[in-house]
Amino acid sequence: MAFEKIHTEKMVLHYGSKMALNDITISIPEKKVTAFIGPSGCGKSTFLRSLNRMNDLIEGVTIEGKILIDNINIYDKNIDVVTLRKKVGMVFQKSNPFAKSIYENVAYGPRINGVNDKKQLDEIVENALQNAAIWEEVKDRLGDSAMGLSGGQQQRLCIARTLAVNPEIVLMDEPASALDPLSTSKIEELIVELKEKYTIVIVTHNMQQAARISDLTAFFYLGQLIEFDKTKKIFTNPEKKQTEDYITGRFG
Amino acid sequence: MIESFNKNIKGILINEKNPEEMIKSFKNNIKGILIEGLTLSSAIIIIAIVVVMFTVIFIGGKDQITWEFLTSFPEDGMTKGGIFPAIYGTALLVILMSIAAVPFGTITAIYLTEYAKESSIIAKTIRFAVRTLAVIPSIIYGLFGLGFFIKFVGTQMDNAFLGGELKWGQPNILWASLTMSLLTLPVVIVSVEEALKTVPKELRAASLALGATKWQTIWKVVIPGSISGIMTGTILAVSRGAGEVAPILFTGVAYYVATLPASLSDQFMVLGYHIYVMTTQSANVDQTMPIQFGTTLVLLMLTFILNFSAIILRYRIRKKKID
C-alpha cells in the first residue's frame, strides 16, 4: 500500500445544527487519483473542502474527529491555514481566473509567497503552464487578459495557477462539469499526467469520468462514506448494494 | 376540457357584442388614456423644471464666464470682479474633505464587506449608524462641527499647545473640511461597499486557496477589482460636498476674505455660500445679479461634471460586471 497522504478518522461535520458528514474514516494514498462520487448533497464537495479548510470561510461549520495530512492534524490549533493551503491546492468547479494577464494569474501564488525575481517567476510560470498543458496555446500572449481565454483554457490556467504554488495535493471540485466534451477530455488527460507528481482528489458527478481517470473511488451517500476501494472494484464488483444501485443508475 | 374552453371563447365573443359590455370597455379605455396622460404630464413637468432651470442660469451666466471672472478677486464690495477665492476655497475644501472621508470610508466599507459577519451585532450597528448619518439634516452637521471640532477639540488644542491663545478654537478650513467629511462619509461607505461586493466570491476563494492571507486577498484581488467603484464613491462624495453650504456655515466659511487660505487655520470662501451672500447680504443686490448668475453657473457646471463622470465610471463597472 502506498503512503497514506490524507487520513481522516471519525470525521463529523455540522452546518449549524445540521449534520452534513457523519463518521468519515478514509485513507487516501499519495500520487494517485482518488475520485469522490455520489448524488448531489451527499457531502462529497463539503468533505473535499475540509481537506484544505475552505469550510472555515462558511459561518456555522463545525468539525469533529481527525483529518491528518502527512500525519499532522490540520485542524490543530497551531496549524497555519495559509501554509496548509499552499500544500493543498484547489481547483474549483467554475473556472475563476483573476481579471489580470495570463502571466499574472500564474505568478500570483509565487508573488504572494515573496518570489519577486523576474527570471525565477518566468521559470515558475512557464513550468506551471507546461504542466497544465496550456503553454503551447498561450506562450505568445502571456500578457493578454485571462478573461479572453475559452472556458476550457481558463480551467487549465486555473490548474496552472494552483501548480505554480508547488502543492503536494491538488483538490478538484468538479473541474470539468462546466466544459464541453473536448475540453473535458483535455482536463482528464491532464489529471492522469499530474498524478506522477501530485496526489489528486477529485469530486465528480460524472461516473464515466471517475471510472476513466481515478485509481480509487469513494462513494458518498447522505453524508456517509458508503464504500471506498479500487475504482475497478467499485465499478465492477461493489461490496454494498447502495453503491451498486448508484453506479448502475438505479437512483441518484 | 376543450368543450369548456370553446364555451368560454363563445362567451367572450358574445359579450363583445353586448352593448353594456361595450360601454364598460369604452369607459375603461378612456380611464386608461387619462391615467397615461396624467403620468406622462408629471414626467414632462420634471423635464421642464430641469430645462427652465438650466436655460435661465445659462442665459444669465454665460456672458459672465470669462477668464478674468474665474481668476480674479471680488472688487468694490463684491459688486464687481471675479470669484477666484470661492473657486479656490471650494476646491481646497473638497480635497481636504476627500483626504479625510475616502480612506476612512473605504476602510469602514472593507470591514463591513470583508471582515464583519453579516449577522453580527457590530455590523448591524455600523450599518444602522451609516443609514442614520445619511439622513441627518446637514445643518446639524454644522452645529456638531461647531460644538465638537471648534469648541471642544480646537479649544483643547489651544489650551494644550498655545497656552490658551485663540488659533484652532475658531472656524477654519480644517474644521469645515472635517465636518463636511462626516456628511459625505455615508456616501463613500455605501458606494465602496457596493463596489467591493461586485468582486465575485469565487475570486476571493481562488486567492485564499493559493495560500494568500485575507489581507493579501483584499489588497491584491478585491481592491484592484473594485477600484473604479471606489473612485465613483469618491466623486459622488466630492460632488455632494461641493454643493453643500450648511455644514460649513458655523465651521469655517467666510463672507469675504482678502487673501487665499494659506494654512489649515485660515477661513475661506466657497461658491455656494458666495451665492447666498450676494443675494441676501449684498448692499446692492441688483448690481451683483450678473455675478450671482455667473457663480451659480460655475457651481452647477462643477457638480454636473463630477456627477457625470461618476455616472460614466459606474456604467463602465456595470458593463465589466456583465462581461
PDB file of C-alpha atoms in Angstrom, chain B residues 64-75 78 80-91 256 260 269-272 274-275 278 288 290-300:
ATOM      1  CA  GLN B  64     -20.217  86.412 -17.158  1.00  0.00           C
ATOM      2  CA  ILE B  65     -17.916  83.412 -17.536  1.00  0.00           C
ATOM      3  CA  THR B  66     -14.638  84.876 -18.689  1.00  0.00           C
ATOM      4  CA  TRP B  67     -11.081  84.008 -17.783  1.00  0.00           C
ATOM      5  CA  GLU B  68     -10.974  87.221 -15.819  1.00  0.00           C
ATOM      6  CA  PHE B  69     -14.109  86.277 -13.833  1.00  0.00           C
ATOM      7  CA  LEU B  70     -12.720  82.870 -12.949  1.00  0.00           C
ATOM      8  CA  THR B  71      -9.276  84.079 -11.916  1.00  0.00           C
ATOM      9  CA  SER B  72      -9.698  87.412 -10.148  1.00  0.00           C
ATOM     10  CA  PHE B  73     -10.805  88.548  -6.690  1.00  0.00           C
ATOM     11  CA  PRO B  74     -14.112  90.276  -5.940  1.00  0.00           C
ATOM     12  CA  GLU B  75     -13.909  94.077  -6.081  1.00  0.00           C
ATOM     13  CA  MET B  78     -18.240  92.261  -4.288  1.00  0.00           C
ATOM     14  CA  LYS B  80     -17.525  93.643  -9.470  1.00  0.00           C
ATOM     15  CA  GLY B  81     -14.583  91.417 -10.164  1.00  0.00           C
ATOM     16  CA  GLY B  82     -14.285  87.642 -10.101  1.00  0.00           C
ATOM     17  CA  ILE B  83     -14.891  84.677  -7.877  1.00  0.00           C
ATOM     18  CA  PHE B  84     -11.439  83.105  -7.764  1.00  0.00           C
ATOM     19  CA  PRO B  85     -11.241  82.826  -3.943  1.00  0.00           C
ATOM     20  CA  ALA B  86     -14.587  80.991  -3.900  1.00  0.00           C
ATOM     21  CA  ILE B  87     -13.453  78.531  -6.580  1.00  0.00           C
ATOM     22  CA  TYR B  88     -10.136  78.026  -4.822  1.00  0.00           C
ATOM     23  CA  GLY B  89     -11.839  77.583  -1.431  1.00  0.00           C
ATOM     24  CA  THR B  90     -14.346  75.080  -2.835  1.00  0.00           C
ATOM     25  CA  ALA B  91     -11.548  73.057  -4.429  1.00  0.00           C
ATOM     26  CA  TYR B 256     -15.246  87.679   2.374  1.00  0.00           C
ATOM     27  CA  LEU B 260      -6.489  82.881  -0.106  1.00  0.00           C
ATOM     28  CA  MET B 269     -14.731  81.406   0.669  1.00  0.00           C
ATOM     29  CA  VAL B 270     -16.958  78.867  -1.091  1.00  0.00           C
ATOM     30  CA  LEU B 271     -19.127  79.089  -4.242  1.00  0.00           C
ATOM     31  CA  GLY B 272     -22.390  78.044  -2.625  1.00  0.00           C
ATOM     32  CA  HIS B 274     -20.886  83.227  -2.108  1.00  0.00           C
ATOM     33  CA  ILE B 275     -24.209  82.983  -3.954  1.00  0.00           C
ATOM     34  CA  MET B 278     -24.565  88.118  -2.751  1.00  0.00           C
ATOM     35  CA  THR B 288     -24.447  91.746  -8.135  1.00  0.00           C
ATOM     36  CA  PRO B 290     -24.663  89.021 -13.139  1.00  0.00           C
ATOM     37  CA  ILE B 291     -22.084  87.724 -10.649  1.00  0.00           C
ATOM     38  CA  GLN B 292     -24.770  85.669  -8.944  1.00  0.00           C
ATOM     39  CA  PHE B 293     -25.698  84.078 -12.252  1.00  0.00           C
ATOM     40  CA  GLY B 294     -22.062  83.504 -13.123  1.00  0.00           C
ATOM     41  CA  THR B 295     -21.288  81.912  -9.765  1.00  0.00           C
ATOM     42  CA  THR B 296     -24.370  79.713  -9.947  1.00  0.00           C
ATOM     43  CA  LEU B 297     -23.428  78.546 -13.425  1.00  0.00           C
ATOM     44  CA  VAL B 298     -19.885  77.696 -12.292  1.00  0.00           C
ATOM     45  CA  LEU B 299     -21.178  75.737  -9.297  1.00  0.00           C
ATOM     46  CA  LEU B 300     -23.746  73.940 -11.412  1.00  0.00           C
TER      47      LEU B 300
END
